[in-house]
Coordinates of C-alpha atoms in Angstrom, one line a residue:
Chain A
M1 CA -31.3 175.3 -30.2
P2 CA -34.4 174.3 -27.8
K3 CA -37.5 175.6 -28.8
D4 CA -39.7 178.1 -27.0
I5 CA -42.9 176.7 -25.9
L6 CA -45.4 179.6 -24.6
K7 CA -47.8 177.9 -21.9
V8 CA -51.6 179.3 -23.0
V9 CA -54.2 178.5 -20.1
I10 CA -57.7 178.5 -21.2
I11 CA -60.5 179.2 -18.1
G12 CA -63.9 179.8 -18.0
D13 CA -67.2 178.8 -16.7
G14 CA -68.5 175.6 -18.4
G15 CA -70.1 175.6 -22.0
V16 CA -69.0 179.2 -22.3
G17 CA -67.0 177.8 -25.5
K18 CA -63.2 177.2 -24.4
T19 CA -62.5 173.6 -26.5
C20 CA -64.2 175.2 -29.3
L21 CA -62.1 178.1 -30.0
R22 CA -59.1 176.1 -29.7
N23 CA -60.8 174.2 -32.0
Q24 CA -61.7 176.5 -34.3
F25 CA -57.9 178.0 -33.2
I26 CA -56.2 174.6 -34.1
H27 CA -58.3 172.6 -37.1
K28 CA -60.0 176.2 -38.6
R29 CA -63.5 174.1 -37.9
F30 CA -67.0 174.2 -35.4
T31 CA -68.7 171.0 -34.0
S32 CA -71.7 171.2 -32.1
S33 CA -70.7 167.5 -31.1
Y34 CA -68.1 168.3 -29.0
K35 CA -67.4 166.7 -25.5
A36 CA -67.0 168.2 -21.9
T37 CA -63.8 168.8 -20.6
I38 CA -62.7 166.3 -17.7
G39 CA -59.9 168.0 -15.4
A40 CA -57.8 169.5 -18.8
D41 CA -57.4 168.5 -22.1
F42 CA -53.9 170.1 -24.0
I43 CA -53.1 170.3 -27.5
T44 CA -50.6 171.8 -29.8
K45 CA -49.4 174.1 -32.7
D46 CA -46.5 174.6 -33.9
V47 CA -45.6 178.4 -35.4
H48 CA -42.5 179.2 -36.6
T49 CA -41.2 182.6 -36.4
D50 CA -39.3 184.5 -39.4
D51 CA -36.0 184.1 -37.6
G52 CA -36.5 180.7 -38.2
R53 CA -36.9 179.7 -34.5
K54 CA -39.5 177.6 -34.1
V55 CA -42.4 178.2 -30.7
T56 CA -44.6 175.5 -30.2
L57 CA -47.8 177.1 -28.2
Q58 CA -49.4 175.2 -25.3
L59 CA -52.8 175.7 -24.9
W60 CA -54.1 173.9 -21.8
D61 CA -58.0 173.7 -21.9
T62 CA -59.7 173.3 -18.4
A63 CA -62.6 171.9 -17.1
G64 CA -65.1 174.9 -16.1
Q65 CA -67.2 173.6 -13.0
E66 CA -66.1 175.1 -10.1
R67 CA -65.0 172.3 -8.8
F68 CA -61.7 171.7 -10.7
Q69 CA -60.4 174.7 -9.5
S70 CA -59.1 172.3 -6.9
L71 CA -56.7 171.0 -9.2
G72 CA -55.6 174.1 -11.1
V73 CA -52.6 174.8 -9.2
S74 CA -51.4 171.5 -11.5
Y75 CA -52.5 173.3 -14.6
Y76 CA -51.7 177.3 -14.4
R77 CA -48.1 176.5 -13.0
G78 CA -45.5 177.8 -15.3
A79 CA -47.9 179.2 -17.5
D80 CA -47.0 182.0 -20.0
A81 CA -50.3 183.9 -20.2
C82 CA -53.9 182.9 -19.9
C83 CA -57.5 183.3 -21.6
L84 CA -60.2 184.2 -19.6
V85 CA -63.3 183.1 -21.5
Y86 CA -67.1 183.9 -21.4
D87 CA -70.3 183.8 -22.7
T88 CA -71.7 186.9 -24.2
T89 CA -75.4 185.6 -23.9
N90 CA -74.7 184.9 -20.3
F91 CA -73.8 187.3 -17.6
Q92 CA -72.9 185.4 -15.0
T93 CA -70.2 183.5 -17.0
F94 CA -68.9 187.0 -17.5
H95 CA -69.6 188.1 -13.9
N96 CA -67.3 184.9 -12.6
L97 CA -64.3 186.4 -14.3
E98 CA -63.4 188.1 -11.5
R99 CA -63.1 185.2 -9.3
W100 CA -61.3 183.0 -12.4
R101 CA -58.6 185.7 -12.6
A102 CA -57.9 185.8 -9.1
D103 CA -58.3 181.9 -8.6
F104 CA -55.8 182.0 -12.0
L105 CA -52.9 184.4 -10.0
K106 CA -53.0 182.6 -6.9
Q107 CA -51.8 179.6 -7.8
S108 CA -49.8 180.4 -10.9
S109 CA -47.3 180.6 -8.8
L110 CA -46.2 183.4 -9.7
P111 CA -43.8 185.9 -7.9
P112 CA -46.0 188.8 -6.6
D113 CA -44.2 191.1 -9.1
L114 CA -45.2 190.1 -11.7
L115 CA -48.7 189.0 -11.0
E116 CA -50.0 192.9 -12.0
D117 CA -48.2 192.8 -15.4
F118 CA -48.8 189.3 -16.3
P119 CA -50.3 188.7 -19.5
L120 CA -53.9 187.6 -19.9
I121 CA -56.7 188.8 -22.9
L122 CA -60.9 188.4 -23.1
I123 CA -62.5 186.2 -24.6
G124 CA -65.9 187.2 -25.2
N125 CA -67.0 183.8 -27.0
K126 CA -71.1 183.2 -29.1
I127 CA -71.2 186.3 -31.0
D128 CA -73.0 184.7 -33.6
I129 CA -75.8 184.2 -31.4
D130 CA -78.0 187.2 -31.5
D131 CA -79.2 187.1 -28.1
R132 CA -76.7 189.5 -26.6
V133 CA -76.3 190.5 -22.8
V134 CA -72.7 191.2 -22.2
S135 CA -72.4 194.8 -24.2
R136 CA -69.2 195.4 -25.4
R137 CA -69.0 198.8 -22.8
Q138 CA -68.8 196.0 -20.1
A139 CA -66.1 193.9 -21.5
R140 CA -63.8 196.7 -21.6
A141 CA -64.4 198.6 -18.1
W142 CA -63.5 195.2 -17.0
A143 CA -60.1 194.8 -19.3
Q144 CA -58.8 198.2 -18.2
Q145 CA -59.9 198.0 -14.6
H146 CA -57.7 195.0 -14.6
S147 CA -55.0 196.3 -16.7
S148 CA -51.2 197.6 -15.1
P149 CA -49.4 200.3 -17.0
R150 CA -47.4 197.7 -18.0
M151 CA -49.9 195.3 -19.3
E152 CA -53.4 196.0 -21.1
I153 CA -55.2 193.2 -20.8
R154 CA -56.8 193.5 -24.9
C155 CA -60.4 192.7 -25.1
F156 CA -61.5 190.5 -28.4
E157 CA -65.7 189.6 -28.8
A158 CA -65.5 186.2 -31.4
S159 CA -66.9 183.1 -32.5
A160 CA -65.8 179.4 -32.5
K161 CA -68.8 178.5 -34.6
D162 CA -67.6 180.9 -37.6
G163 CA -64.4 181.8 -36.6
T164 CA -64.6 185.3 -36.5
N165 CA -61.5 186.8 -34.5
V166 CA -60.3 183.4 -33.3
E167 CA -57.3 184.1 -34.7
E168 CA -57.1 187.6 -34.0
A169 CA -57.3 186.4 -29.6
F170 CA -54.4 183.5 -30.1
S171 CA -52.2 185.3 -32.2
C172 CA -52.4 188.3 -29.8
I173 CA -51.8 186.8 -26.8
A174 CA -48.4 185.3 -28.2
G175 CA -47.0 188.5 -29.4
M176 CA -48.1 189.5 -25.7
V177 CA -45.5 187.0 -24.1
K178 CA -42.4 187.0 -26.1
I179 CA -42.5 187.9 -29.4
P180 CA -44.0 191.3 -30.1
Q181 CA -45.0 193.0 -33.2
L182 CA -46.2 189.9 -35.0
E183 CA -48.5 188.4 -36.5
F184 CA -49.5 185.4 -37.7
D185 CA -49.7 184.3 -41.7
M186 CA -51.3 180.9 -42.1
D187 CA -49.3 179.3 -44.7
G188 CA -52.0 175.9 -45.3
S189 CA -49.8 173.4 -42.8
D190 CA -50.5 172.2 -39.8
S191 CA -47.4 174.7 -38.7
F192 CA -47.5 178.7 -39.8
H193 CA -44.6 181.1 -39.5
L194 CA -45.1 184.9 -37.7
N195 CA -43.8 187.4 -39.7
R196 CA -43.3 191.1 -38.6
R197 CA -45.5 194.1 -39.2
D198 CA -44.9 197.4 -38.0
D199 CA -48.2 198.3 -36.0
S200 CA -47.3 196.2 -33.3
L201 CA -50.5 194.2 -31.6
R202 CA -49.6 194.7 -28.2
G203 CA -48.9 198.5 -28.9
R204 CA -52.6 199.2 -30.1
K205 CA -54.7 201.1 -27.1
S206 CA -57.9 200.3 -28.5
C207 CA -59.9 196.9 -28.0
A208 CA -61.4 195.1 -30.7
C209 CA -64.5 194.5 -29.2
Chain B
M1 CA -56.4 135.5 -16.5
G2 CA -59.0 135.6 -18.5
N3 CA -59.3 133.5 -22.1
S4 CA -59.2 136.6 -23.9
S5 CA -62.7 135.3 -25.9
R6 CA -64.6 137.9 -27.1
C7 CA -68.4 138.3 -27.6
T8 CA -68.0 137.5 -31.5
S9 CA -71.1 136.2 -33.7
T10 CA -69.2 133.8 -35.5
H11 CA -69.9 130.6 -35.5
S12 CA -66.8 129.1 -33.5
S13 CA -67.3 131.1 -31.0
M14 CA -71.3 131.2 -30.5
K15 CA -71.8 127.8 -28.7
E16 CA -69.6 129.3 -26.1
Y17 CA -71.7 132.3 -25.7
R18 CA -74.4 131.0 -25.4
E19 CA -72.8 128.6 -22.5
R20 CA -71.3 131.6 -20.8
E21 CA -74.4 133.4 -21.3
L22 CA -76.7 130.3 -19.9
K23 CA -74.2 130.7 -16.9
W24 CA -74.6 134.3 -16.5
L25 CA -78.5 134.2 -16.3
S26 CA -78.2 131.2 -13.6
V27 CA -75.8 133.6 -11.5
V28 CA -78.4 136.4 -11.3
S29 CA -80.8 135.3 -10.5
K30 CA -79.9 132.5 -8.1
M31 CA -77.0 133.2 -6.2
D32 CA -76.1 135.2 -3.5
V33 CA -73.5 138.2 -4.6
G34 CA -71.7 137.2 -1.7
T35 CA -71.2 134.8 -2.4
V36 CA -70.1 135.6 -6.1
E37 CA -67.5 137.9 -4.7
K38 CA -65.5 134.6 -3.7
D39 CA -66.0 132.8 -6.5
N40 CA -62.2 132.9 -8.3
K41 CA -64.2 130.8 -10.9
L42 CA -66.4 134.0 -11.5
K43 CA -63.8 136.6 -11.7
K44 CA -61.8 134.5 -14.2
L45 CA -65.5 134.5 -16.0
V46 CA -66.0 138.2 -15.9
R47 CA -62.4 139.3 -17.3
S48 CA -63.3 137.7 -20.0
G49 CA -66.4 139.9 -20.7
I50 CA -69.8 139.7 -19.5
P51 CA -72.2 139.0 -22.9
A52 CA -74.0 142.0 -23.8
S53 CA -77.1 140.4 -23.1
I54 CA -76.5 140.2 -19.8
R55 CA -74.3 143.4 -19.2
A56 CA -77.0 145.4 -17.3
K57 CA -78.1 142.7 -14.9
S58 CA -75.0 141.4 -14.0
W59 CA -73.6 144.6 -13.3
Q60 CA -76.8 145.5 -11.2
F61 CA -77.0 142.8 -9.3
L62 CA -72.6 142.9 -8.8
S63 CA -72.8 146.5 -7.8
R64 CA -76.0 146.1 -5.9
S65 CA -78.4 148.3 -6.7
R66 CA -81.3 147.0 -5.9
E67 CA -80.5 147.3 -2.5
Y68 CA -80.7 150.8 -2.6
Q69 CA -83.4 151.1 -4.6
K70 CA -87.0 152.6 -2.9
P71 CA -90.0 152.1 -4.9
G72 CA -91.5 155.7 -6.2
L73 CA -88.7 157.8 -4.9
Y74 CA -87.0 158.1 -8.6
K75 CA -90.0 159.5 -9.5
T76 CA -90.3 162.0 -6.8
L77 CA -87.1 163.2 -6.8
L78 CA -88.2 164.0 -10.4
Q79 CA -90.4 166.6 -9.3
G80 CA -88.2 167.9 -7.0
A81 CA -87.5 171.9 -7.0
K82 CA -84.8 172.9 -9.7
S83 CA -81.1 172.2 -8.0
S84 CA -78.5 175.1 -7.7
V85 CA -76.7 172.5 -10.1
H86 CA -79.3 172.4 -12.8
D87 CA -77.6 174.6 -15.4
V88 CA -74.2 172.5 -15.1
I89 CA -75.8 169.4 -15.5
E90 CA -78.0 170.8 -18.4
Q91 CA -74.7 171.6 -20.8
D92 CA -73.1 168.4 -19.9
V93 CA -76.6 167.0 -21.1
A94 CA -75.8 168.5 -24.7
R95 CA -72.4 167.2 -24.7
C96 CA -72.3 163.8 -23.3
Y97 CA -71.2 160.7 -26.4
P98 CA -72.5 163.7 -29.0
N99 CA -71.4 160.9 -31.6
H100 CA -73.6 158.0 -30.2
V101 CA -77.3 157.8 -31.6
H102 CA -78.4 157.6 -28.3
F103 CA -77.7 160.7 -27.4
M104 CA -77.3 162.7 -30.6
R105 CA -80.5 164.4 -31.1
R106 CA -81.1 167.3 -28.9
D107 CA -84.0 166.6 -26.3
G108 CA -84.2 163.1 -27.7
E109 CA -84.9 160.5 -25.3
G110 CA -81.1 160.0 -24.5
Q111 CA -80.4 163.0 -23.6
N112 CA -84.3 163.7 -22.0
D113 CA -83.5 160.6 -19.7
L114 CA -79.7 161.6 -18.8
R115 CA -81.0 165.2 -17.6
D116 CA -83.6 163.1 -15.7
V117 CA -80.6 161.0 -14.0
L118 CA -78.3 163.3 -13.0
S119 CA -81.0 165.7 -11.9
A120 CA -82.9 163.4 -9.8
Y121 CA -78.9 161.8 -8.6
A122 CA -78.4 166.0 -7.1
Q123 CA -81.7 165.9 -5.0
Y124 CA -80.8 162.3 -3.8
N125 CA -77.7 163.4 -2.7
P126 CA -77.3 167.2 -2.5
D127 CA -74.0 167.3 -0.6
L128 CA -72.4 165.9 -3.9
G129 CA -74.9 167.8 -6.2
Y130 CA -73.4 167.0 -9.3
C131 CA -69.5 166.9 -11.0
Q132 CA -68.8 166.8 -13.6
G133 CA -67.5 163.6 -15.5
M134 CA -70.9 161.8 -13.6
H135 CA -72.7 162.4 -16.7
C136 CA -70.1 160.0 -18.5
L137 CA -71.4 157.0 -16.1
A138 CA -74.9 157.6 -16.5
G139 CA -74.6 157.7 -20.0
C140 CA -72.6 154.9 -20.2
M141 CA -75.3 153.1 -18.0
L142 CA -78.5 154.1 -20.1
M143 CA -77.3 152.4 -22.8
Q144 CA -77.3 149.3 -21.1
M145 CA -80.4 150.0 -19.1
P146 CA -83.6 152.2 -18.1
A147 CA -83.6 155.5 -17.0
E148 CA -84.5 154.3 -13.4
D149 CA -82.3 151.8 -13.2
A150 CA -79.5 153.9 -14.4
F151 CA -80.5 155.7 -11.5
W152 CA -80.1 153.0 -8.7
L153 CA -76.8 152.2 -10.7
L154 CA -75.3 155.1 -10.5
V155 CA -76.4 155.2 -6.3
A156 CA -74.6 152.2 -5.9
T157 CA -71.4 153.0 -8.1
V158 CA -70.6 156.6 -7.2
D159 CA -71.3 155.4 -3.1
R160 CA -70.2 151.7 -2.9
Y161 CA -67.3 151.8 -6.1
L162 CA -66.1 155.9 -6.1
K163 CA -66.8 157.7 -2.9
G164 CA -64.7 161.2 -3.0
Y165 CA -63.6 161.0 -6.1
F166 CA -67.2 163.3 -7.3
D167 CA -66.9 165.2 -3.9
P168 CA -66.9 169.3 -4.2
S169 CA -62.9 169.1 -2.8
L170 CA -62.6 166.3 -5.5
S171 CA -60.4 164.7 -2.5
Q172 CA -60.0 161.2 -4.0
I173 CA -59.0 162.1 -7.6
R174 CA -56.0 164.5 -5.7
I175 CA -55.0 161.4 -3.8
D176 CA -55.0 159.2 -6.5
T177 CA -52.4 161.3 -8.3
V178 CA -50.5 160.7 -6.1
V179 CA -50.9 157.4 -5.6
I180 CA -50.7 156.4 -9.1
G181 CA -47.4 158.5 -9.0
E182 CA -45.6 156.0 -6.7
L183 CA -47.2 153.2 -8.2
L184 CA -45.3 154.1 -11.6
R185 CA -41.9 155.0 -9.4
E186 CA -42.4 151.2 -8.1
H187 CA -43.3 149.7 -11.4
Q188 CA -42.1 152.1 -14.3
P189 CA -39.2 153.7 -12.7
K190 CA -37.5 154.7 -16.0
L191 CA -41.2 156.2 -17.8
A192 CA -41.7 157.5 -13.7
R193 CA -38.2 159.5 -14.3
H194 CA -39.0 160.4 -18.0
L195 CA -42.3 162.0 -17.5
E196 CA -41.4 163.5 -14.0
S197 CA -38.1 165.4 -15.1
N198 CA -41.1 166.5 -18.0
G199 CA -43.1 167.7 -15.6
V200 CA -45.6 165.3 -16.8
T201 CA -47.6 164.4 -13.7
P202 CA -50.8 162.0 -13.0
I203 CA -52.9 164.4 -12.1
M204 CA -52.8 166.1 -15.7
Y205 CA -54.2 163.1 -16.9
I206 CA -55.6 160.9 -14.3
P207 CA -58.8 163.0 -13.5
S208 CA -59.9 162.5 -17.2
W209 CA -59.5 158.6 -17.3
F210 CA -60.8 157.9 -13.5
L211 CA -64.0 160.9 -13.2
T212 CA -65.7 159.5 -16.5
A213 CA -64.1 155.5 -15.7
F214 CA -62.3 155.5 -18.8
T215 CA -65.2 156.3 -21.2
L216 CA -63.9 159.0 -23.2
S217 CA -60.0 157.6 -23.1
L218 CA -60.2 153.6 -24.2
P219 CA -62.0 152.2 -27.0
W220 CA -65.8 151.1 -26.8
S221 CA -65.1 147.1 -26.5
S222 CA -62.5 148.2 -23.9
V223 CA -64.6 150.0 -21.6
L224 CA -67.8 147.3 -21.4
R225 CA -64.9 145.0 -20.8
L226 CA -63.6 147.4 -18.1
W227 CA -67.1 148.3 -16.9
D228 CA -67.5 144.4 -16.5
V229 CA -64.3 143.5 -13.9
F230 CA -65.1 147.0 -12.2
Y231 CA -68.6 145.8 -11.3
F232 CA -66.6 142.7 -9.7
E233 CA -63.2 143.9 -8.5
G234 CA -64.0 147.7 -7.1
V235 CA -62.4 150.3 -8.4
K236 CA -58.7 148.3 -8.0
V237 CA -59.1 148.1 -11.5
F238 CA -58.5 151.7 -12.8
Y239 CA -55.3 151.4 -11.1
R240 CA -54.5 148.2 -12.9
I241 CA -55.7 149.8 -16.5
T242 CA -53.6 153.2 -15.9
L243 CA -50.3 151.0 -15.4
A244 CA -51.6 148.5 -18.1
I245 CA -52.1 151.7 -20.3
L246 CA -48.8 153.1 -19.1
E247 CA -47.1 149.8 -19.8
I248 CA -48.2 149.7 -23.2
C249 CA -47.9 152.4 -24.1
K250 CA -43.9 153.0 -22.3
D251 CA -41.7 152.9 -25.6
H252 CA -43.4 155.5 -27.2
L253 CA -43.8 157.7 -24.8
L254 CA -39.4 157.3 -24.1
Q255 CA -38.2 156.8 -27.8
N256 CA -41.0 159.1 -29.3
C257 CA -42.0 161.8 -26.8
P258 CA -39.3 163.7 -25.9
S259 CA -40.8 166.6 -24.2
N260 CA -43.5 167.5 -22.7
S261 CA -45.9 168.6 -25.4
E262 CA -45.5 165.4 -26.8
L263 CA -45.9 163.3 -23.7
L264 CA -48.9 165.2 -22.8
A265 CA -50.3 165.6 -26.3
F266 CA -50.3 161.4 -26.8
L267 CA -51.4 161.2 -23.1
L268 CA -54.9 162.7 -23.9
H269 CA -55.5 161.4 -26.7
I270 CA -53.5 158.3 -27.3
P271 CA -54.6 156.3 -30.3
H272 CA -57.1 153.8 -29.2
K273 CA -54.9 150.9 -31.7
Y274 CA -52.9 150.3 -29.1
L275 CA -55.6 150.2 -26.2
G276 CA -57.9 147.2 -27.3
P277 CA -59.5 145.1 -24.6
D278 CA -57.4 141.9 -25.0
L279 CA -54.1 143.2 -24.8
L280 CA -55.1 146.0 -22.2
L281 CA -57.0 143.4 -20.0
E282 CA -54.3 141.0 -20.3
T283 CA -51.6 144.0 -19.3
A284 CA -53.8 144.8 -17.0
F285 CA -54.2 141.5 -15.0
R286 CA -49.9 140.6 -15.4
I287 CA -49.4 143.6 -12.7
K288 CA -48.5 143.0 -9.6
L289 CA -50.6 145.4 -7.6
S290 CA -52.0 145.3 -3.6
K291 CA -54.8 146.6 -2.2
S292 CA -52.7 147.3 1.1
D293 CA -50.2 148.6 -0.9
I294 CA -52.6 151.4 -2.6
A295 CA -53.9 151.7 0.7
K296 CA -50.0 152.2 1.8
Y297 CA -49.6 155.0 -0.6
A298 CA -52.9 156.8 0.1
R299 CA -52.6 157.0 3.3
K300 CA -48.5 158.0 2.7
A301 CA -50.2 160.9 0.5
S302 CA -53.0 162.1 3.4
I303 CA -49.6 162.6 6.0
K304 CA -46.7 164.0 3.7
D305 CA -47.9 165.0 0.4
A306 CA -48.3 169.0 0.4
S307 CA -50.7 169.0 -2.4
V308 CA -53.2 166.3 -0.7
A309 CA -52.4 166.7 2.9
G310 CA -55.0 166.6 5.7
L311 CA -57.7 165.2 2.6
P312 CA -59.3 162.3 3.7
F313 CA -58.2 158.8 2.9
E314 CA -60.7 157.2 4.4
P315 CA -63.6 156.5 1.8
G316 CA -61.0 155.3 -0.7
L317 CA -60.0 152.5 2.1
E318 CA -63.9 152.0 1.8
N319 CA -64.5 151.5 -2.3
L320 CA -61.1 149.0 -2.3
K321 CA -62.9 147.0 0.0
V322 CA -65.5 146.2 -3.0
G323 CA -64.9 143.3 -4.8
Q324 CA -63.6 139.4 -4.2
N325 CA -62.1 137.9 -1.0
Q326 CA -64.8 140.3 1.0
S327 CA -66.0 137.9 3.7
T328 CA -69.4 139.4 4.1
S329 CA -71.6 141.7 2.5
S330 CA -71.6 145.4 2.7
L331 CA -74.1 148.2 3.7
P332 CA -74.6 150.8 1.5
S333 CA -73.4 153.6 3.6
L334 CA -76.1 156.2 3.7
K335 CA -73.8 158.5 5.6
S336 CA -72.9 161.1 3.6
L337 CA -75.8 161.6 1.9
S338 CA -78.5 163.9 3.8
G339 CA -81.7 165.9 3.0
I340 CA -83.6 163.2 1.1
S341 CA -81.7 160.1 1.4
K342 CA -81.6 160.0 5.3
R343 CA -85.2 158.8 5.2
V344 CA -84.1 155.8 2.4
K345 CA -83.6 152.8 4.2
P346 CA -81.6 150.6 2.3
H347 CA -84.0 147.7 0.3
R348 CA -82.3 144.0 0.5
S349 CA -83.8 141.1 -1.2
Q350 CA -80.1 139.3 -1.9
T351 CA -78.3 139.8 0.9
S352 CA -77.9 137.5 3.6
G353 CA -75.0 137.1 6.9
P354 CA -74.0 140.5 8.5
H355 CA -74.3 143.2 6.5
T356 CA -71.5 145.7 8.4
L357 CA -68.4 145.5 7.1
P358 CA -65.6 143.9 9.0
K359 CA -63.8 146.4 11.4
S360 CA -60.4 145.8 9.7
S361 CA -60.7 144.2 6.5
H362 CA -58.6 141.7 5.0
L363 CA -56.9 143.8 2.1
T364 CA -55.2 141.7 -0.7

C-alpha cells in the first residue's frame, strides 16, 4: 500500500525562523549558525499512525525574500497544508502575513471552493526573546478573521530556540489535514507514533497562544 | 580535458604547482584577456585548477573586473543612505558561511566586509538591489580578496556572467529551469522520465545551485575549481556541472529514490562524497553541450513554456557570449543600471581592439 504523504509548505518573511522551526521539529535542536534558504529546501519525516499506516510529512521550507515568490507556484502546488510564520519581535513580518497568505492561495492551484477551507496555521516564532511587539490578541484576531466555519486557523507562539510549542504546532497541522484526533508520541527514534486521543486538536476552539 | 592535478603540497606535485603558479603570474600580468580567452592551452590549464595563490588575481583578470573599477566610487557608495533592502542584507550577513572562520564572528571583519560589499552593490545597481544568493557569491569572493576588489568582481560577475539571474522577476533562473529540463531529457532521458513522473522539476533544485554559484551544494574544493572555469568559460559551466551532478547521481536516483520525497531529499542535500572536484569536472567536460543548444531551448521556453512565457531571454544569450571563442572583448554593459551607476564610465586598462560585442556572435 502506498504511504500517505502530507505536503506542508512553510512560508513567511526572511529571517523569521522557518528553517530553525523545521530543524527543531525534525532534529530537536537549535543552531544559531544556519544558512539562508535559496529557492526552497525540503525535508521529510516519517511518522506512524496507530493503525499501522506510515505517513510521510514533507516539509517545504521556502526562501523569504519577496522576489522568490515568483517561484512559489512550483513549491505550493499540491500542498496539503501551510504554516505561516512571523517573528513576534518584528511587526512587519506579522503585517506581511496577509500578502503571504494571499499569494499562497493564489499560487496553490486549488479549486476556488476549497480555498476557504484550506488548512493553515499561524506560528509566531522567537518568543524566547523579551522584545515582543506582536501581541497574542493581534495574532488571535488575525487567525479568526481568516478562519472559515469549517477551518479554524490555530495560532501558536513558539520558540525554535528552546523548542516551545514547535512539536505542538507541527502535530496540529498534521492532524488538521487527514488524520484528526492525533498526537505525536515521541519514541526517541527518527520516526514516531501517532496515537488517538479524546480531545481532538482540531476540535479545540481556543488558540494555543 | 583537465589533467586532474590538484593544488596539494606533496613533494611530487610541488614542482608542478610552482610551474603553474609562474605560468599564471605571467598570464595575469603580461597577457591580454581577449587573447587568453582564445587560448586552448590556457583553457586546459584552468580546467585543471588555478593555483590558490593566483586565484584572486585570475578571477579579477578573467572577469575584467578592473574595467568596471572607478577609483573612489566604492567608498562613496558606502557613504550613501541605507537602501530599502538593508534589513534583508543584514539578515543574510549573519547567516553567510556561518561555519567559516572568516564569517562566524558576529560583526567581525568578514561580516562587516560582506555587509559593505552588498550594501554598496545595492546602491550601485538599485534596479537589482539585493537578491538572496548574492551573499554567497560575495562571501566566496571575500575569502579570496579585499572588500573593494570583491565589490568590483561582484559587479563584473553579475553584469557579464549572470545577467537576469538576480532581477526582481528572477527571469533568468526561471528560464534556466526550463532549459535544464530540456537538456536533461536530451542527455539523460531515463533519469528525466523518472524525475518527471515523480513530480520533481528543475525549479525545485536549480535556484539553490545557480543563484549561489553552487557554493552551498558542492564540497569547497569543487566550488573553487568550478569558479576557476566559470570565470574562463562563463555560465555554460553551470549547465555542464548540473548535467554532471545528475549523471554522477543517476544510478542512486534511479535505484534508491523511488518517490518524490527521496528524490528531492537527495538532490537538495547530495552527499559530498559524490561530488569531488576531479570526477565532477571530468564528467562535466566530457558531456557534449553546445551554447547554441542552450540558446535554442531558452528561446523556445520564452515563447512556448507557460511558466516563463514572455520573460526576456536575451540576457541569457548575452551571458553565453562570455568565454572562449569570443572574437572581441566586450564592453561592460551598464545600460541596465540606473542612478549613480549611470555616471560610471568603465575604465579600460587591459583590453585592446573593438569594445563592442559582435552583432551575431558565433556560439559554440
